PDB file of C-alpha atoms in Angstrom:
ATOM      1  CA  MET A   1      21.529 -16.038 -26.372  1.00 41.00           C
ATOM      2  CA  ALA A   2      20.206 -12.708 -27.645  1.00 44.00           C
ATOM      3  CA  LYS A   3      16.719 -11.728 -26.611  1.00 51.00           C
ATOM      4  CA  LYS A   4      14.181 -11.871 -29.451  1.00 52.00           C
ATOM      5  CA  ASN A   5      12.422  -8.787 -30.757  1.00 55.00           C
ATOM      6  CA  ILE A   6       8.961  -8.333 -29.222  1.00 53.00           C
ATOM      7  CA  ASP A   7       7.319  -8.809 -32.646  1.00 54.00           C
ATOM      8  CA  GLU A   8       9.167 -12.083 -33.189  1.00 59.00           C
ATOM      9  CA  MET A   9       8.173 -13.640 -29.867  1.00 62.00           C
ATOM     10  CA  SER A  10       5.533 -16.354 -29.756  1.00 66.00           C
ATOM     11  CA  PHE A  11       3.027 -16.845 -26.935  1.00 63.00           C
ATOM     12  CA  LEU A  12       5.345 -19.430 -25.329  1.00 72.00           C
ATOM     13  CA  ASP A  13       8.260 -16.994 -25.630  1.00 68.00           C
ATOM     14  CA  HIS A  14       6.216 -14.393 -23.733  1.00 67.00           C
ATOM     15  CA  LEU A  15       5.406 -16.943 -21.038  1.00 79.00           C
ATOM     16  CA  GLU A  16       9.078 -17.855 -20.746  1.00 80.00           C
ATOM     17  CA  ASP A  17      10.007 -14.177 -20.481  1.00 78.00           C
ATOM     18  CA  LEU A  18       7.325 -13.651 -17.807  1.00 82.00           C
ATOM     19  CA  ARG A  19       8.610 -16.673 -15.899  1.00 86.00           C
ATOM     20  CA  TRP A  20      12.115 -15.228 -15.688  1.00 87.00           C
ATOM     21  CA  HIS A  21      10.845 -11.827 -14.579  1.00 87.00           C
ATOM     22  CA  LEU A  22       8.787 -13.528 -11.842  1.00 91.00           C
ATOM     23  CA  ILE A  23      11.849 -15.553 -10.791  1.00 93.00           C
ATOM     24  CA  ARG A  24      13.962 -12.385 -10.547  1.00 93.00           C
ATOM     25  CA  ALA A  25      11.230 -10.548  -8.617  1.00 93.00           C
ATOM     26  CA  THR A  26      10.819 -13.477  -6.205  1.00 94.00           C
ATOM     27  CA  SER A  27      14.594 -13.688  -5.774  1.00 95.00           C
ATOM     28  CA  GLY A  28      14.700  -9.986  -4.895  1.00 94.00           C
ATOM     29  CA  VAL A  29      11.991 -10.457  -2.263  1.00 95.00           C
ATOM     30  CA  LEU A  30      13.791 -13.499  -0.809  1.00 96.00           C
ATOM     31  CA  ILE A  31      17.115 -11.636  -0.591  1.00 96.00           C
ATOM     32  CA  ALA A  32      15.417  -8.718   1.182  1.00 96.00           C
ATOM     33  CA  ALA A  33      13.561 -11.189   3.435  1.00 96.00           C
ATOM     34  CA  THR A  34      16.857 -12.891   4.324  1.00 97.00           C
ATOM     35  CA  LEU A  35      18.355  -9.544   5.334  1.00 96.00           C
ATOM     36  CA  ALA A  36      15.224  -8.805   7.400  1.00 95.00           C
ATOM     37  CA  PHE A  37      15.565 -12.242   9.032  1.00 96.00           C
ATOM     38  CA  ILE A  38      19.216 -11.552   9.935  1.00 95.00           C
ATOM     39  CA  PHE A  39      18.587  -8.031  11.239  1.00 95.00           C
ATOM     40  CA  LYS A  40      15.543  -9.069  13.237  1.00 92.00           C
ATOM     41  CA  ASP A  41      16.158  -6.559  16.056  1.00 94.00           C
ATOM     42  CA  PHE A  42      15.673  -3.693  13.604  1.00 94.00           C
ATOM     43  CA  VAL A  43      12.483  -5.229  12.166  1.00 94.00           C
ATOM     44  CA  VAL A  44      11.057  -6.162  15.578  1.00 94.00           C
ATOM     45  CA  GLY A  45      11.757  -2.633  16.817  1.00 94.00           C
ATOM     46  CA  ILE A  46       9.675  -1.214  13.962  1.00 94.00           C
ATOM     47  CA  ILE A  47       6.776  -3.629  14.541  1.00 94.00           C
ATOM     48  CA  MET A  48       6.648  -3.202  18.304  1.00 93.00           C
ATOM     49  CA  ALA A  49       6.999   0.595  18.311  1.00 93.00           C
ATOM     50  CA  PRO A  50       3.238   1.339  17.878  1.00 92.00           C
ATOM     51  CA  LYS A  51       2.472  -0.395  21.195  1.00 91.00           C
ATOM     52  CA  GLU A  52       4.587   2.107  23.133  1.00 90.00           C
ATOM     53  CA  MET A  53       3.010   5.364  24.279  1.00 89.00           C
ATOM     54  CA  ASN A  54       6.080   7.359  23.229  1.00 89.00           C
ATOM     55  CA  PHE A  55       5.201   6.563  19.616  1.00 92.00           C
ATOM     56  CA  PRO A  56       5.015   9.873  17.647  1.00 91.00           C
ATOM     57  CA  THR A  57       1.328   9.460  16.777  1.00 91.00           C
ATOM     58  CA  TYR A  58       0.278   9.131  20.415  1.00 90.00           C
ATOM     59  CA  ALA A  59       2.479  12.068  21.398  1.00 89.00           C
ATOM     60  CA  TYR A  60       0.927  14.402  18.807  1.00 90.00           C
ATOM     61  CA  LEU A  61      -2.637  13.281  19.551  1.00 87.00           C
ATOM     62  CA  CYS A  62      -2.032  13.696  23.274  1.00 89.00           C
ATOM     63  CA  LYS A  63      -0.815  17.269  22.738  1.00 89.00           C
ATOM     64  CA  ALA A  64      -3.869  17.987  20.575  1.00 87.00           C
ATOM     65  CA  ALA A  65      -6.197  16.578  23.255  1.00 85.00           C
ATOM     66  CA  GLN A  66      -4.504  18.638  25.960  1.00 86.00           C
ATOM     67  CA  PHE A  67      -4.812  21.767  23.835  1.00 85.00           C
ATOM     68  CA  LEU A  68      -8.537  21.084  23.382  1.00 83.00           C
ATOM     69  CA  GLU A  69      -8.823  20.090  27.068  1.00 81.00           C
ATOM     70  CA  VAL A  70     -10.244  16.674  26.206  1.00 80.00           C
ATOM     71  CA  ASN A  71      -9.673  13.502  28.206  1.00 81.00           C
ATOM     72  CA  THR A  72      -8.169  10.813  26.017  1.00 81.00           C
ATOM     73  CA  SER A  73      -6.419   7.456  26.226  1.00 81.00           C
ATOM     74  CA  PHE A  74      -3.623   8.843  24.037  1.00 85.00           C
ATOM     75  CA  CYS A  75      -2.077  10.391  27.129  1.00 86.00           C
ATOM     76  CA  ALA A  76      -2.034   7.149  29.140  1.00 85.00           C
ATOM     77  CA  ALA A  77       1.209   5.737  30.516  1.00 83.00           C
ATOM     78  CA  GLU A  78       0.835   2.506  28.534  1.00 86.00           C
ATOM     79  CA  LEU A  79      -1.633   0.562  26.414  1.00 87.00           C
ATOM     80  CA  PRO A  80      -3.566  -1.983  28.534  1.00 86.00           C
ATOM     81  CA  PHE A  81      -2.554  -5.200  26.792  1.00 88.00           C
ATOM     82  CA  GLU A  82       0.193  -7.791  26.803  1.00 89.00           C
ATOM     83  CA  ILE A  83       1.560  -9.838  23.911  1.00 91.00           C
ATOM     84  CA  GLU A  84       1.801 -13.594  24.378  1.00 91.00           C
ATOM     85  CA  VAL A  85       2.744 -16.656  22.324  1.00 90.00           C
ATOM     86  CA  ARG A  86       0.397 -19.636  22.624  1.00 86.00           C
ATOM     87  CA  LYS A  87       1.969 -21.971  20.065  1.00 86.00           C
ATOM     88  CA  THR A  88       5.173 -23.975  20.374  1.00 88.00           C
ATOM     89  CA  ALA A  89       6.770 -22.495  17.246  1.00 89.00           C
ATOM     90  CA  GLY A  90       4.938 -19.184  17.542  1.00 89.00           C
ATOM     91  CA  GLN A  91       7.981 -16.921  17.750  1.00 93.00           C
ATOM     92  CA  PHE A  92       9.895 -18.742  15.015  1.00 94.00           C
ATOM     93  CA  SER A  93       6.852 -18.676  12.707  1.00 93.00           C
ATOM     94  CA  ALA A  94       6.351 -14.977  13.399  1.00 93.00           C
ATOM     95  CA  HIS A  95      10.034 -14.366  12.609  1.00 95.00           C
ATOM     96  CA  ILE A  96       9.778 -16.184   9.262  1.00 95.00           C
ATOM     97  CA  TRP A  97       6.571 -14.559   8.035  1.00 94.00           C
ATOM     98  CA  THR A  98       7.489 -11.098   9.277  1.00 95.00           C
ATOM     99  CA  SER A  99      10.770 -11.348   7.363  1.00 96.00           C
ATOM    100  CA  ILE A 100       8.926 -12.362   4.180  1.00 95.00           C
ATOM    101  CA  TYR A 101       6.489  -9.453   4.384  1.00 94.00           C
ATOM    102  CA  ALA A 102       9.313  -7.056   5.250  1.00 95.00           C
ATOM    103  CA  GLY A 103      11.178  -8.385   2.208  1.00 95.00           C
ATOM    104  CA  LEU A 104       8.141  -7.640   0.033  1.00 94.00           C
ATOM    105  CA  VAL A 105       8.001  -4.052   1.297  1.00 94.00           C
ATOM    106  CA  PHE A 106      11.742  -3.388   0.950  1.00 95.00           C
ATOM    107  CA  ALA A 107      11.980  -5.052  -2.478  1.00 95.00           C
ATOM    108  CA  PHE A 108       8.822  -3.437  -3.853  1.00 94.00           C
ATOM    109  CA  PRO A 109      10.678  -1.074  -6.256  1.00 93.00           C
ATOM    110  CA  TYR A 110      12.632  -4.033  -7.672  1.00 94.00           C
ATOM    111  CA  VAL A 111       9.413  -6.048  -8.121  1.00 93.00           C
ATOM    112  CA  LEU A 112       7.930  -3.085  -9.997  1.00 90.00           C
ATOM    113  CA  TYR A 113      11.068  -2.867 -12.113  1.00 89.00           C
ATOM    114  CA  GLN A 114      10.675  -6.502 -13.166  1.00 89.00           C
ATOM    115  CA  LEU A 115       6.985  -5.929 -13.938  1.00 86.00           C
ATOM    116  CA  TRP A 116       7.829  -2.854 -16.007  1.00 83.00           C
ATOM    117  CA  SER A 117      10.651  -4.685 -17.808  1.00 82.00           C
ATOM    118  CA  PHE A 118       8.115  -7.257 -18.965  1.00 81.00           C
ATOM    119  CA  ILE A 119       5.441  -4.740 -20.020  1.00 77.00           C
ATOM    120  CA  SER A 120       7.520  -1.917 -21.544  1.00 71.00           C
ATOM    121  CA  PRO A 121       8.753  -3.756 -24.696  1.00 70.00           C
ATOM    122  CA  GLY A 122       5.126  -3.925 -25.852  1.00 64.00           C
ATOM    123  CA  LEU A 123       4.700  -0.133 -25.642  1.00 62.00           C
ATOM    124  CA  HIS A 124       5.506   2.456 -28.278  1.00 63.00           C
ATOM    125  CA  GLU A 125       8.612   4.578 -27.796  1.00 66.00           C
ATOM    126  CA  LYS A 126       6.556   7.668 -26.920  1.00 62.00           C
ATOM    127  CA  GLU A 127       4.564   5.673 -24.360  1.00 60.00           C
ATOM    128  CA  ARG A 128       7.763   4.396 -22.760  1.00 63.00           C
ATOM    129  CA  ARG A 129       9.134   7.940 -22.520  1.00 64.00           C
ATOM    130  CA  SER A 130       5.916   9.314 -21.035  1.00 58.00           C
ATOM    131  CA  SER A 131       5.831   6.477 -18.473  1.00 62.00           C
ATOM    132  CA  ARG A 132       9.512   6.727 -17.566  1.00 66.00           C
ATOM    133  CA  GLY A 133       8.810   7.723 -13.961  1.00 77.00           C
ATOM    134  CA  PHE A 134       6.473   4.767 -13.358  1.00 79.00           C
ATOM    135  CA  ILE A 135       8.772   2.905 -10.946  1.00 84.00           C
ATOM    136  CA  ILE A 136       9.738   6.004  -8.949  1.00 88.00           C
ATOM    137  CA  ILE A 137       6.186   7.359  -8.646  1.00 88.00           C
ATOM    138  CA  SER A 138       4.649   3.951  -7.879  1.00 90.00           C
ATOM    139  CA  SER A 139       7.283   3.212  -5.245  1.00 92.00           C
ATOM    140  CA  LEU A 140       6.860   6.636  -3.678  1.00 93.00           C
ATOM    141  CA  LEU A 141       3.076   6.212  -3.474  1.00 92.00           C
ATOM    142  CA  PHE A 142       3.462   2.723  -2.018  1.00 94.00           C
ATOM    143  CA  PHE A 143       5.901   3.841   0.692  1.00 95.00           C
ATOM    144  CA  LEU A 144       3.712   6.861   1.497  1.00 93.00           C
ATOM    145  CA  GLY A 145       0.792   4.479   1.932  1.00 92.00           C
ATOM    146  CA  VAL A 146       2.824   2.125   4.124  1.00 94.00           C
ATOM    147  CA  ALA A 147       3.910   5.079   6.263  1.00 94.00           C
ATOM    148  CA  PHE A 148       0.309   6.274   6.566  1.00 91.00           C
ATOM    149  CA  GLY A 149      -0.865   2.815   7.604  1.00 90.00           C
ATOM    150  CA  TYR A 150       1.992   2.438  10.077  1.00 93.00           C
ATOM    151  CA  PHE A 151       1.837   5.893  11.676  1.00 93.00           C
ATOM    152  CA  VAL A 152      -1.931   6.487  11.512  1.00 89.00           C
ATOM    153  CA  ILE A 153      -4.092   3.389  11.015  1.00 86.00           C
ATOM    154  CA  ALA A 154      -2.066   0.935  13.141  1.00 89.00           C
ATOM    155  CA  PRO A 155      -1.761   3.127  16.284  1.00 90.00           C
ATOM    156  CA  LEU A 156      -5.386   4.275  16.080  1.00 86.00           C
ATOM    157  CA  SER A 157      -6.527   0.665  15.785  1.00 85.00           C
ATOM    158  CA  LEU A 158      -4.269  -0.530  18.606  1.00 88.00           C
ATOM    159  CA  ASN A 159      -5.366   2.267  20.916  1.00 87.00           C
ATOM    160  CA  PHE A 160      -9.067   1.669  20.277  1.00 84.00           C
ATOM    161  CA  LEU A 161      -8.918  -2.119  20.595  1.00 84.00           C
ATOM    162  CA  ALA A 162      -6.642  -2.048  23.657  1.00 87.00           C
ATOM    163  CA  ASN A 163      -8.949   0.344  25.526  1.00 85.00           C
ATOM    164  CA  TYR A 164     -12.223  -1.229  24.442  1.00 81.00           C
ATOM    165  CA  GLU A 165     -13.902  -3.269  27.193  1.00 81.00           C
ATOM    166  CA  PHE A 166     -16.603  -5.859  26.695  1.00 81.00           C
ATOM    167  CA  THR A 167     -16.394  -6.443  30.450  1.00 81.00           C
ATOM    168  CA  ASP A 168     -13.837  -5.390  33.043  1.00 80.00           C
ATOM    169  CA  GLU A 169     -13.490  -9.014  34.120  1.00 82.00           C
ATOM    170  CA  ILE A 170     -11.416  -9.764  30.997  1.00 83.00           C
ATOM    171  CA  SER A 171      -7.849  -8.550  30.506  1.00 84.00           C
ATOM    172  CA  ASN A 172      -6.215  -8.140  27.101  1.00 86.00           C
ATOM    173  CA  ALA A 173      -3.566 -10.750  26.308  1.00 88.00           C
ATOM    174  CA  TRP A 174      -3.045 -10.678  22.546  1.00 90.00           C
ATOM    175  CA  ASP A 175      -1.394 -13.396  20.530  1.00 91.00           C
ATOM    176  CA  LEU A 176       1.856 -12.320  18.837  1.00 92.00           C
ATOM    177  CA  GLN A 177       0.618 -13.359  15.385  1.00 90.00           C
ATOM    178  CA  SER A 178      -2.587 -11.356  15.851  1.00 89.00           C
ATOM    179  CA  TYR A 179      -0.686  -8.221  16.851  1.00 92.00           C
ATOM    180  CA  ILE A 180       1.756  -8.478  13.943  1.00 92.00           C
ATOM    181  CA  ALA A 181      -1.128  -9.138  11.518  1.00 89.00           C
ATOM    182  CA  LEU A 182      -2.843  -5.906  12.598  1.00 88.00           C
ATOM    183  CA  VAL A 183       0.277  -3.787  12.062  1.00 91.00           C
ATOM    184  CA  ARG A 184       1.160  -5.594   8.826  1.00 90.00           C
ATOM    185  CA  SER A 185      -2.310  -5.390   7.281  1.00 85.00           C
ATOM    186  CA  SER A 186      -2.650  -1.713   8.206  1.00 86.00           C
ATOM    187  CA  ALA A 187       0.622  -0.856   6.455  1.00 90.00           C
ATOM    188  CA  LEU A 188       0.269  -3.090   3.387  1.00 89.00           C
ATOM    189  CA  ALA A 189      -3.415  -2.288   2.762  1.00 85.00           C
ATOM    190  CA  SER A 190      -2.643   1.433   2.821  1.00 87.00           C
ATOM    191  CA  GLY A 191       0.375   0.924   0.583  1.00 89.00           C
ATOM    192  CA  PHE A 192      -1.713  -0.742  -2.119  1.00 87.00           C
ATOM    193  CA  VAL A 193      -4.613   1.718  -1.733  1.00 85.00           C
ATOM    194  CA  PHE A 194      -2.190   4.583  -2.396  1.00 89.00           C
ATOM    195  CA  GLU A 195      -1.461   3.014  -5.810  1.00 88.00           C
ATOM    196  CA  LEU A 196      -4.909   4.195  -6.971  1.00 86.00           C
ATOM    197  CA  PRO A 197      -3.598   7.052  -9.204  1.00 88.00           C
ATOM    198  CA  ILE A 198      -1.262   4.643 -11.022  1.00 87.00           C
ATOM    199  CA  ILE A 199      -4.074   2.125 -11.527  1.00 86.00           C
ATOM    200  CA  ILE A 200      -6.407   4.830 -12.873  1.00 86.00           C
ATOM    201  CA  TYR A 201      -3.634   6.040 -15.209  1.00 84.00           C
ATOM    202  CA  PHE A 202      -3.300   2.648 -16.889  1.00 81.00           C
ATOM    203  CA  LEU A 203      -7.055   1.978 -16.925  1.00 83.00           C
ATOM    204  CA  THR A 204      -7.522   5.309 -18.700  1.00 85.00           C
ATOM    205  CA  LYS A 205      -4.744   4.487 -21.171  1.00 80.00           C
ATOM    206  CA  VAL A 206      -6.533   1.293 -22.242  1.00 75.00           C
ATOM    207  CA  GLY A 207      -9.914   3.018 -22.351  1.00 78.00           C
ATOM    208  CA  LEU A 208     -11.604   1.286 -19.427  1.00 82.00           C
ATOM    209  CA  VAL A 209     -11.971   4.483 -17.366  1.00 82.00           C
ATOM    210  CA  THR A 210     -12.641   8.118 -18.266  1.00 85.00           C
ATOM    211  CA  PRO A 211     -12.645  11.281 -16.125  1.00 84.00           C
ATOM    212  CA  GLN A 212     -16.369  11.652 -16.870  1.00 87.00           C
ATOM    213  CA  PHE A 213     -16.975   8.172 -15.471  1.00 84.00           C
ATOM    214  CA  LEU A 214     -14.981   8.987 -12.313  1.00 85.00           C
ATOM    215  CA  ARG A 215     -16.834  12.264 -11.801  1.00 85.00           C
ATOM    216  CA  LYS A 216     -20.231  10.667 -12.451  1.00 83.00           C
ATOM    217  CA  TYR A 217     -19.695   7.979  -9.824  1.00 80.00           C
ATOM    218  CA  ARG A 218     -17.911  10.214  -7.322  1.00 79.00           C
ATOM    219  CA  LYS A 219     -20.733   9.933  -4.768  1.00 78.00           C
ATOM    220  CA  TYR A 220     -20.632   6.145  -4.980  1.00 79.00           C
ATOM    221  CA  ALA A 221     -16.860   6.280  -4.593  1.00 77.00           C
ATOM    222  CA  LEU A 222     -17.382   8.344  -1.431  1.00 74.00           C
ATOM    223  CA  VAL A 223     -19.585   5.589   0.008  1.00 78.00           C
ATOM    224  CA  LEU A 224     -17.011   2.930  -0.919  1.00 76.00           C
ATOM    225  CA  VAL A 225     -14.237   5.003   0.681  1.00 71.00           C
ATOM    226  CA  LEU A 226     -16.210   5.273   3.919  1.00 69.00           C
ATOM    227  CA  ILE A 227     -16.865   1.514   3.865  1.00 74.00           C
ATOM    228  CA  LEU A 228     -13.174   0.847   3.231  1.00 68.00           C
ATOM    229  CA  SER A 229     -12.241   3.211   6.061  1.00 65.00           C
ATOM    230  CA  ALA A 230     -14.628   1.373   8.378  1.00 67.00           C
ATOM    231  CA  ILE A 231     -13.038  -1.959   7.441  1.00 65.00           C
ATOM    232  CA  ILE A 232      -9.389  -1.005   7.976  1.00 60.00           C
ATOM    233  CA  THR A 233      -9.911   1.211  11.043  1.00 59.00           C
ATOM    234  CA  PRO A 234     -11.625   0.867  14.426  1.00 56.00           C
ATOM    235  CA  PRO A 235     -15.339   1.788  14.377  1.00 56.00           C
ATOM    236  CA  ASP A 236     -14.999   5.301  15.761  1.00 58.00           C
ATOM    237  CA  ILE A 237     -15.911   8.261  13.549  1.00 62.00           C
ATOM    238  CA  ALA A 238     -12.687  10.230  14.094  1.00 60.00           C
ATOM    239  CA  SER A 239     -10.452   7.383  12.887  1.00 61.00           C
ATOM    240  CA  GLN A 240     -12.633   6.753   9.826  1.00 67.00           C
ATOM    241  CA  VAL A 241     -12.518  10.420   8.835  1.00 69.00           C
ATOM    242  CA  ILE A 242      -8.735  10.553   9.258  1.00 69.00           C
ATOM    243  CA  VAL A 243      -8.347   7.543   6.951  1.00 71.00           C
ATOM    244  CA  ALA A 244     -11.008   8.661   4.453  1.00 74.00           C
ATOM    245  CA  ILE A 245      -9.457  12.090   3.779  1.00 78.00           C
ATOM    246  CA  PRO A 246      -6.245  10.917   2.013  1.00 81.00           C
ATOM    247  CA  ILE A 247      -8.191   8.287   0.035  1.00 79.00           C
ATOM    248  CA  LEU A 248     -10.605  10.963  -1.221  1.00 82.00           C
ATOM    249  CA  VAL A 249      -7.638  13.184  -2.120  1.00 85.00           C
ATOM    250  CA  LEU A 250      -6.150  10.264  -4.077  1.00 85.00           C
ATOM    251  CA  TYR A 251      -9.465   9.828  -5.890  1.00 85.00           C
ATOM    252  CA  GLN A 252      -9.482  13.498  -6.891  1.00 86.00           C
ATOM    253  CA  VAL A 253      -5.867  13.229  -8.054  1.00 88.00           C
ATOM    254  CA  SER A 254      -6.853  10.151 -10.075  1.00 88.00           C
ATOM    255  CA  ILE A 255      -9.590  12.169 -11.852  1.00 88.00           C
ATOM    256  CA  TYR A 256      -7.031  14.840 -12.718  1.00 89.00           C
ATOM    257  CA  ILE A 257      -4.581  12.215 -14.032  1.00 88.00           C
ATOM    258  CA  SER A 258      -7.313  10.549 -16.075  1.00 86.00           C
ATOM    259  CA  ALA A 259      -8.242  13.918 -17.619  1.00 88.00           C
ATOM    260  CA  ILE A 260      -4.607  14.545 -18.598  1.00 86.00           C
ATOM    261  CA  VAL A 261      -4.331  11.116 -20.242  1.00 83.00           C
ATOM    262  CA  VAL A 262      -7.543  11.642 -22.238  1.00 83.00           C
ATOM    263  CA  ARG A 263      -6.454  15.132 -23.301  1.00 84.00           C
ATOM    264  CA  ASN A 264      -3.094  13.827 -24.518  1.00 79.00           C
ATOM    265  CA  GLN A 265      -4.815  11.023 -26.435  1.00 75.00           C
ATOM    266  CA  LYS A 266      -7.107  13.538 -28.186  1.00 77.00           C
ATOM    267  CA  ARG A 267      -4.119  15.674 -29.149  1.00 76.00           C
ATOM    268  CA  LYS A 268      -2.408  12.657 -30.711  1.00 74.00           C
ATOM    269  CA  LYS A 269      -5.516  11.829 -32.744  1.00 73.00           C
ATOM    270  CA  LYS A 270      -5.727  15.407 -34.027  1.00 72.00           C
ATOM    271  CA  ARG A 271      -2.074  15.319 -35.101  1.00 69.00           C
ATOM    272  CA  LYS A 272      -2.655  12.105 -37.014  1.00 66.00           C
ATOM    273  CA  HIS A 273      -5.569  13.627 -38.940  1.00 60.00           C
ATOM    274  CA  VAL A 274      -3.630  16.782 -39.823  1.00 57.00           C
TER     275      VAL A 274
END
């Protein structure tokens, strides 16, 4: 059956179309999750890598500390914690949920494609052409964010929490689910935060945000960024600054993108009046 023209579709037709796009997106995630479940050694290797002191982040920070002649835990032989499972189905449950989240990460471009396939028919031809790189740019930003969370936030958090002592009478024995949740949340949270320029682009297109608004509330955004950095990183100043810098850069990029969108909209209005 041929797909109806966007102008001919009723509200129920739109809901039916959305349902099929959601089904396809979910199917893509499940297929990727199944592959992650099968190739568990590869996935487990990625998740467990930040606990090893030969992880690239620790190696670079250790070299920096040695250059500055500063004593640091980044040069230790190993992180002082062990990973344990305290539930009967703990490992199986961790395998299932880790595969699902890995499927979401790997299938993210396809999920975006399904989202864009649903939205794009409602746009004008010029808008579709100008937004042609949406999937590529959004996916690139997401994977950059995931990489930042994995290589920066996760190891900094693990190192701080592993070396923090409430009392030396207690040893660190972390639950497997808790460890995976820390690595997963660090990567996914950063991935979605890095989508800020794309979000600002669309908010500007619909008139909810302007570059003047973003500039006016820049100081409040700075406070929010520092709060966000404090939430997703350990409470040491160095880690918060490292995380805050790329978020502030993204905010500045978002202002620039918003200004471009507004300028293009003004040009279109002038052409219409000519």
